[in-house]
Coordinates of N, CA and C in Angstrom, one line a residue:
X904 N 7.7 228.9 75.8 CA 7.4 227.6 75.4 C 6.0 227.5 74.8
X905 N 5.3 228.1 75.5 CA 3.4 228.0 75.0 C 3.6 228.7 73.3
X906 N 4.2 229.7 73.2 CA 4.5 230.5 72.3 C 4.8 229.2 70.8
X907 N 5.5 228.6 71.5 CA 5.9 227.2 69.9 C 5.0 226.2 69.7
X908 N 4.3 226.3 71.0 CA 2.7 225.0 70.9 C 3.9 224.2 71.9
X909 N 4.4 224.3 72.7 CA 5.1 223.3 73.5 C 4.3 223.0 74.6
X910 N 3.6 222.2 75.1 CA 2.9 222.1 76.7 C 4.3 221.4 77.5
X911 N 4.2 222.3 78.5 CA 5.3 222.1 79.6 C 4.8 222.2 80.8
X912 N 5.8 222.2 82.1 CA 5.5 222.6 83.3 C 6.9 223.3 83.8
X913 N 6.8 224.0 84.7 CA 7.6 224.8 85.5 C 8.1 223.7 87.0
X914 N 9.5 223.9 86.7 CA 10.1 223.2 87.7 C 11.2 223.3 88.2
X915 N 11.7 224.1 89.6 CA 12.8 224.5 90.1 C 14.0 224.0 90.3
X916 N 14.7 223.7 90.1 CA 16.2 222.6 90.8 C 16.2 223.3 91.8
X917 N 16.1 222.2 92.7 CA 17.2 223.1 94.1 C 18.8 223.1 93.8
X918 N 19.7 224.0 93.3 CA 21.0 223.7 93.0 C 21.4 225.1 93.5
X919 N 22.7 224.8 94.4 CA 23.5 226.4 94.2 C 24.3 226.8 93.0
X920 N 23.6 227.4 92.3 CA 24.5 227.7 90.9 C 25.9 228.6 91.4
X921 N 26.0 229.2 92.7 CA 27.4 229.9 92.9 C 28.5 229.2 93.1
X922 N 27.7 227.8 93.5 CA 28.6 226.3 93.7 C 29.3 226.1 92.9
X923 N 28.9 226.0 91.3 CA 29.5 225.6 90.2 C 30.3 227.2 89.4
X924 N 31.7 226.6 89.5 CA 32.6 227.9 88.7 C 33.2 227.4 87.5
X925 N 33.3 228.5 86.6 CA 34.0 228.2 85.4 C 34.8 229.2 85.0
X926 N 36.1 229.3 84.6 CA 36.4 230.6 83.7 C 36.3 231.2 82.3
X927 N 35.5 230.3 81.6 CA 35.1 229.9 80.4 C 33.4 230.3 80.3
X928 N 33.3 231.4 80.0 CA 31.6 231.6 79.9 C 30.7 230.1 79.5
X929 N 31.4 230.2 78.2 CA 30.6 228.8 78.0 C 30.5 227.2 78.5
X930 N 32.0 227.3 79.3 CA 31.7 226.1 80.0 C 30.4 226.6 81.3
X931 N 30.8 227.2 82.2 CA 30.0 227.4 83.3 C 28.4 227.7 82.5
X932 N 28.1 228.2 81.6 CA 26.8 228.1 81.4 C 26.1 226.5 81.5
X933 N 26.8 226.2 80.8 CA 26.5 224.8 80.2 C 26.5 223.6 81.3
X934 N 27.9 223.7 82.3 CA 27.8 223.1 83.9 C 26.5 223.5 84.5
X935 N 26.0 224.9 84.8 CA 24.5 225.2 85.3 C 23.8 224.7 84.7
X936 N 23.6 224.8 83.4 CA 22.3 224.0 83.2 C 22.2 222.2 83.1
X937 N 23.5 221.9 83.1 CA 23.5 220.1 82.9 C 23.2 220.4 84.5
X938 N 23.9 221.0 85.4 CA 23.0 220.3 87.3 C 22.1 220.5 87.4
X939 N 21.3 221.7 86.7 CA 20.1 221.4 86.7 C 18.9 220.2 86.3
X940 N 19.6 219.9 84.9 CA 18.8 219.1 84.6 C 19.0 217.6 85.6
X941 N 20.4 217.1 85.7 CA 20.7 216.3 86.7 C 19.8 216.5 87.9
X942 N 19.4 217.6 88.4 CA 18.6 217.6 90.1 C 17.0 217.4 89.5
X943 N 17.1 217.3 88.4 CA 14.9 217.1 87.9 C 15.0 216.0 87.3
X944 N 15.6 215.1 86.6 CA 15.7 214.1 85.8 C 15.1 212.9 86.9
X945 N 15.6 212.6 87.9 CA 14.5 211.5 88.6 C 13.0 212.1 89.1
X946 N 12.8 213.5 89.1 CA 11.2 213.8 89.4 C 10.6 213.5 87.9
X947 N 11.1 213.7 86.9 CA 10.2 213.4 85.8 C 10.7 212.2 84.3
X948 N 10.4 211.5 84.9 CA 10.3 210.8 84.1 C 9.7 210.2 83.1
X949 N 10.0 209.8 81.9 CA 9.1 209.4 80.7 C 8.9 210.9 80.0
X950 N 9.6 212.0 80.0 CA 9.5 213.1 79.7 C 11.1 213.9 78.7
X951 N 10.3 215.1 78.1 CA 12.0 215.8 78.4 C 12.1 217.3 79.0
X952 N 13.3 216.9 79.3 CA 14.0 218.4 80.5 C 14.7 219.2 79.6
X953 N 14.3 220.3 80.0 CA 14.8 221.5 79.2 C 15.3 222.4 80.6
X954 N 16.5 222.7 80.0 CA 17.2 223.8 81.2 C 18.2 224.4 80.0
X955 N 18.5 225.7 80.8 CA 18.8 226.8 80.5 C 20.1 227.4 81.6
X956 N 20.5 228.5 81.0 CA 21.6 229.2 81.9 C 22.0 230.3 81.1
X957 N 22.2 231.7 81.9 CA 22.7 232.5 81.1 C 23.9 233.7 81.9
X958 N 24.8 233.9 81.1 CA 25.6 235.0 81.6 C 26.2 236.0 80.3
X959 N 26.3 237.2 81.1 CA 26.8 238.1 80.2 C 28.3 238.4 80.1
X960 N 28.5 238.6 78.9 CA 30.7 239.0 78.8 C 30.5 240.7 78.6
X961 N 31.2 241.0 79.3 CA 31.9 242.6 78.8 C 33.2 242.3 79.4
X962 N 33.8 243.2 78.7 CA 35.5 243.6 78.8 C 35.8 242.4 79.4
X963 N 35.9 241.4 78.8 CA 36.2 239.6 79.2 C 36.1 239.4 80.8
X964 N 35.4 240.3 81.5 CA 34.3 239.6 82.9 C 33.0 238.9 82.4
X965 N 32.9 238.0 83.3 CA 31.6 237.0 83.5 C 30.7 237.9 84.6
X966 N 29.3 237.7 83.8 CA 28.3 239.2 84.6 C 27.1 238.0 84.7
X967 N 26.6 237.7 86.1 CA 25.4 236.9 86.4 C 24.8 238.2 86.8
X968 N 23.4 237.4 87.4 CA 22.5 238.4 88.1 C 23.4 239.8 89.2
X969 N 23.1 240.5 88.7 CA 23.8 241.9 90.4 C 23.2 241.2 91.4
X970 N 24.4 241.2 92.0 CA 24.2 241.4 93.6 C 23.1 242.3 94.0
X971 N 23.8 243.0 94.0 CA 22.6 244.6 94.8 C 22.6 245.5 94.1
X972 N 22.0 246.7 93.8 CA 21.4 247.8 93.1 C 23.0 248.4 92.7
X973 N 23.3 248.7 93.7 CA 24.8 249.3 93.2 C 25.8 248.6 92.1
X974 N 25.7 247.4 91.9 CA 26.5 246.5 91.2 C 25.4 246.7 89.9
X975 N 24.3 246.1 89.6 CA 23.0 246.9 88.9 C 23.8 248.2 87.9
X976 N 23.4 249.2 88.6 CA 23.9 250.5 88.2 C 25.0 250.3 87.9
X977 N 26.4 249.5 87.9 CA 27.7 249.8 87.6 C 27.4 249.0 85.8
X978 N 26.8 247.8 86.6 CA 26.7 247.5 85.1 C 26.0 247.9 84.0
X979 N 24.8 249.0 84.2 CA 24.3 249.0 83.3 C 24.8 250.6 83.0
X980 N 25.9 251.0 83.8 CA 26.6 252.8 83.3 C 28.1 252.2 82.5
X981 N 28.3 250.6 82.6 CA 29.8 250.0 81.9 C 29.0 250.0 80.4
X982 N 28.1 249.9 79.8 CA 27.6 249.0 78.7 C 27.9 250.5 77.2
X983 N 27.4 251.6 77.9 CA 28.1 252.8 76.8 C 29.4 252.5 76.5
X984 N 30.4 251.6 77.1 CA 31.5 252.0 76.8 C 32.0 250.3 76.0
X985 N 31.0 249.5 75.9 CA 31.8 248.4 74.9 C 30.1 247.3 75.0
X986 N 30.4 246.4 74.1 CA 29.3 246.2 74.2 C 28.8 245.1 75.0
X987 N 27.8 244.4 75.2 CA 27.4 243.4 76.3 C 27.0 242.1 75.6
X988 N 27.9 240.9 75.8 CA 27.2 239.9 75.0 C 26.8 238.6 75.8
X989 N 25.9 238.1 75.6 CA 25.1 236.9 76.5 C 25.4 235.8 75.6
X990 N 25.7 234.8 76.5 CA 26.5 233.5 76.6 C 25.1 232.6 77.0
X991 N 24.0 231.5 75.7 CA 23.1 231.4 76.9 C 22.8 229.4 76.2
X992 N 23.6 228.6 77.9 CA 23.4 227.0 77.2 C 22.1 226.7 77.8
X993 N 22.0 225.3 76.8 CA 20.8 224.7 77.1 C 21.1 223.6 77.0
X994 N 20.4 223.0 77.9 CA 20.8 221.1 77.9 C 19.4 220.6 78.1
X995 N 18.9 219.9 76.9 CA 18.1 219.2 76.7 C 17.9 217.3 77.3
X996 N 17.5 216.9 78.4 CA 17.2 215.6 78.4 C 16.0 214.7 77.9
X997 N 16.5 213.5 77.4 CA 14.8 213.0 77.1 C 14.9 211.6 77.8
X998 N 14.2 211.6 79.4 CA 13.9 210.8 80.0 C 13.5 209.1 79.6
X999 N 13.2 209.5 78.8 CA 12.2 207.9 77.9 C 13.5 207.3 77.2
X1000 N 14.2 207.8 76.7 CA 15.3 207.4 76.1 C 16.6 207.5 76.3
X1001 N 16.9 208.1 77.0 CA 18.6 208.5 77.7 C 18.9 209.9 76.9
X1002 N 18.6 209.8 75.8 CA 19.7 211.1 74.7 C 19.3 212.4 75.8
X1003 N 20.9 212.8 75.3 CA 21.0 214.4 75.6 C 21.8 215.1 74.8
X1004 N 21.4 216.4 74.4 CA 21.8 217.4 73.9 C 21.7 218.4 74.5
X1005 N 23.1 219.5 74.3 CA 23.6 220.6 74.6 C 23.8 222.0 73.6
X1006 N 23.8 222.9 73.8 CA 24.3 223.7 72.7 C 24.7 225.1 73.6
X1007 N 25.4 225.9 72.8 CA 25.3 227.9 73.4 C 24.9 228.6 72.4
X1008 N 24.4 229.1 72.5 CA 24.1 230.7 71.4 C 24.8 231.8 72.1
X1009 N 25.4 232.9 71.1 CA 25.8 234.3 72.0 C 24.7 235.1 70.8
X1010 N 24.9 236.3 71.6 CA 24.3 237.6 71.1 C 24.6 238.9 71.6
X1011 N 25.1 239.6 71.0 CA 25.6 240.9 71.5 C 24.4 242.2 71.5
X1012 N 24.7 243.2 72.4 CA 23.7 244.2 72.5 C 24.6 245.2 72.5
X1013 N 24.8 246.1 71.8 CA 25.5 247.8 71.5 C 24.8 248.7 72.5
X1014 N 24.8 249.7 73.4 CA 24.4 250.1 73.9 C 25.0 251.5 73.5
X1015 N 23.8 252.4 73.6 CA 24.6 254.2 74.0 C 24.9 254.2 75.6
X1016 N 25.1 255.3 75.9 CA 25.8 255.9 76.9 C 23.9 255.7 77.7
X1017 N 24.3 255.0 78.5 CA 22.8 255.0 79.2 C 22.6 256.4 80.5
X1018 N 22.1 256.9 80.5 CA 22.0 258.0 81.5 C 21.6 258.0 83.0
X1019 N 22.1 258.7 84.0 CA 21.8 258.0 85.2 C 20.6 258.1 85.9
X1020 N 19.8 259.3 85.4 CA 18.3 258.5 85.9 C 17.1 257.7 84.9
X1021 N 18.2 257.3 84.0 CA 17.1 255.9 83.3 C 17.5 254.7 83.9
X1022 N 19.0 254.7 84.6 CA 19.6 253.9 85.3 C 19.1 253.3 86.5
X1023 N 18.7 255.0 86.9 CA 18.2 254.8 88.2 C 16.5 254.2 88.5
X1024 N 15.7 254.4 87.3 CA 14.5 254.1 87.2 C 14.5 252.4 86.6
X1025 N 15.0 252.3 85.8 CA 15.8 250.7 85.0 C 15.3 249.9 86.5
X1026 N 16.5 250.1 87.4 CA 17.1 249.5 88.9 C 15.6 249.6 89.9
X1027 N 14.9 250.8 89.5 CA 13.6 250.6 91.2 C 12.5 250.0 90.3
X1028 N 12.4 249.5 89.4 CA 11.2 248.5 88.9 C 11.5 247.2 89.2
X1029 N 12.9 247.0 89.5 CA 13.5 245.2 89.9 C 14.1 244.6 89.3
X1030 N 13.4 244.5 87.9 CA 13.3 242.9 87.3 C 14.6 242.8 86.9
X1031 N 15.7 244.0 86.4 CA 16.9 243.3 86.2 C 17.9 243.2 86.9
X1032 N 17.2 242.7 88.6 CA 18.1 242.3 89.5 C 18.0 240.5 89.1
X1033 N 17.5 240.2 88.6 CA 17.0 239.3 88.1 C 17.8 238.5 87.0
X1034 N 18.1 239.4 86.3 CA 18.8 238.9 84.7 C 20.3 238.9 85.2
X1035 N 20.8 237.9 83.8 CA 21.8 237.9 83.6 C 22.5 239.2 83.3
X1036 N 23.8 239.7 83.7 CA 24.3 241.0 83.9 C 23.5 242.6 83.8
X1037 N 22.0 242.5 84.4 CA 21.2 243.3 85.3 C 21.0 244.2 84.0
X1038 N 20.6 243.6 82.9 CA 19.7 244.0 81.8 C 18.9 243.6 81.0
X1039 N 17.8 243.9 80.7 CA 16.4 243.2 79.7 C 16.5 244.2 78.6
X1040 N 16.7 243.5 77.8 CA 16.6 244.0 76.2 C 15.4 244.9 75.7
X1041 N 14.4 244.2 76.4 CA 12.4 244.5 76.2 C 12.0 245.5 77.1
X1042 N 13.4 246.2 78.3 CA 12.9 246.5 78.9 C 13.0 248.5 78.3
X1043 N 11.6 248.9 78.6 CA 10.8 250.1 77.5 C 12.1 251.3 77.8
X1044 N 12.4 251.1 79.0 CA 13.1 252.2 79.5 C 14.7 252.6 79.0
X1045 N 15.4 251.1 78.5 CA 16.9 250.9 77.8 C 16.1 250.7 76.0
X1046 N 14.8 250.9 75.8 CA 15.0 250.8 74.0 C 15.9 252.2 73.7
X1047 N 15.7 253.3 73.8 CA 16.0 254.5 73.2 C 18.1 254.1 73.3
X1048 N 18.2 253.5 73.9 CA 20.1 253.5 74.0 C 20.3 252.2 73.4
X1049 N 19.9 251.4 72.9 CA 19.9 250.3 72.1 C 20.2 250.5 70.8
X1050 N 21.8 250.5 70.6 CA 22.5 251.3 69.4 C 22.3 250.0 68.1
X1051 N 22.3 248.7 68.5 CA 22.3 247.9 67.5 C 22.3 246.2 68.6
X1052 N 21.9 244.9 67.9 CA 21.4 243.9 68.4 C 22.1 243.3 67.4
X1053 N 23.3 242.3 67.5 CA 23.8 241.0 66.9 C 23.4 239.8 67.4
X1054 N 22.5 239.0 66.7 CA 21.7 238.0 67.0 C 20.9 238.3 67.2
X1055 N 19.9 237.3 68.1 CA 18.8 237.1 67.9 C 17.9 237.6 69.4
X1056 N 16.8 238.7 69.4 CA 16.0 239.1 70.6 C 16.3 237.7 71.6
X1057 N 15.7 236.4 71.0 CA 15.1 235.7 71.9 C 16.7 234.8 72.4
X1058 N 17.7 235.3 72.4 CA 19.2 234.6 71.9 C 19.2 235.7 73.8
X1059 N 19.3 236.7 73.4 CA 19.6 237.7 74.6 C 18.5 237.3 75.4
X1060 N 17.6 237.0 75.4 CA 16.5 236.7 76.4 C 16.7 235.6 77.2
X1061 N 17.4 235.1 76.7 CA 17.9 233.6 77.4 C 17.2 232.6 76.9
X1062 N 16.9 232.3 75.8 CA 16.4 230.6 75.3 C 16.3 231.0 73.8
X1063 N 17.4 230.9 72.9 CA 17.3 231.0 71.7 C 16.3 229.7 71.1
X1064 N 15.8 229.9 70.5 CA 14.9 229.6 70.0 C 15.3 227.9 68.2
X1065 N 16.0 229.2 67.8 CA 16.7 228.1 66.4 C 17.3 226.6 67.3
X1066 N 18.3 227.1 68.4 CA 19.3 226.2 69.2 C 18.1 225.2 70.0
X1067 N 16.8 225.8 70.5 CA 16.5 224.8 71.1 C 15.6 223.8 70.6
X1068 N 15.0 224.3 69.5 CA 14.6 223.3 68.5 C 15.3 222.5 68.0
X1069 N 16.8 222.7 67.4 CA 18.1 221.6 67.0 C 17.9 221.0 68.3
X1070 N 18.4 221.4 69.5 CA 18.4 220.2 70.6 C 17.0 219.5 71.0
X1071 N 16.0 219.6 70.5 CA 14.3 218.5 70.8 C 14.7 218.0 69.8
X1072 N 15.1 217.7 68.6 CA 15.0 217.4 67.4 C 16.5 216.2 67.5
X1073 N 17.2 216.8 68.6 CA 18.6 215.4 68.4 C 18.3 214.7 69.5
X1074 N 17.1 214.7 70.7 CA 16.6 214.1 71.5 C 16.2 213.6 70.9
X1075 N 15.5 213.3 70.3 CA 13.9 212.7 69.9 C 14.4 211.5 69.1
X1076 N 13.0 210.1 69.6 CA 13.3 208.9 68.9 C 13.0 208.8 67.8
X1077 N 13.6 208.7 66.4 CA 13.1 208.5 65.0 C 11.9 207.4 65.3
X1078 N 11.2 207.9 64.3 CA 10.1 206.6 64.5 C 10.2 206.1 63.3

């Protein structure tokens, strides 16, 4: 956000996102991020809310954060064999005015045959216990198996960028 000239603040929902299911990537993205916004919408008011959600598709499974290292490692030894695409909504609110907008972007990542001790090193740094289906695009250790990227870096990173500018832009009061 600092990156577009946006001044913001960081603000957590309390929501169980395991709470809300979908079988539809893109609905359930899009459910997580509207409860979100729904649980911050009375702390901030006179403002707008930006929320986000992201999941990955292979072989038509829905892939959130791994569970545990082992789940981790399955998914990132599945990705040589088809490719991995991120499903990622945003629901924009603008408090001062009521409007809301929604949208999804996808983006696919090609992977080679990832090896099992880049796997294994990928997994004990952390962070993509973290991510949506327990992969970072940025991350130095998966560039060399990174066969090709459809769409957009910031699309797989979780906050496309084109998409969330259309949705500040269908919030916003003409003057």
């Amino acid at each position: 956000m600092a990156d577009l000239g946006i001044a913001h603040e960081v603000d957590r929902p309390d929501i169980d996102e395991k709470a809300i299911r979908r079988s539809d990537p893109r609905e359930l993205v899009l459910a997580i991020a509207a409860a979100k916004s729904e649980a911050l919408v009375g702390r901030h008011p006179d403002t707008i809310i930006i929320t986000a959600d992201q999941v990955v598709t292979h072989d038509g499974n829905i892939r959130e954060k791994p569970e545990d290292t082992s789940e981790a490692a399955e998914f990132l030894r599945s990705y040589g064999n088809n490719k991995a695409t991120t499903v990622s909504g945003i629901h924009v609110v603008n408090t001062s005015n009521g409007k809301v907008a929604f949208g999804i972007d996808e983006a696919s990542v090609h992977f080679r045959v990832i090896p099992e001790d880049i796997i294994a090193q990928v997994i004990d740094k952390g962070e993509v216990m973290y991510c949506a289906g327990g992969f970072m695009v940025e991350e130095p250790l998966l560039q060399p198996y990174i066969e090709r990227v459809d769409g957009t870096i910031d699309s797989i990173q979780g906050l496309p960028i084109t998409l969330l500018k259309q949705l500040l832009a269908d919030v916003q009061t003409p003057l």
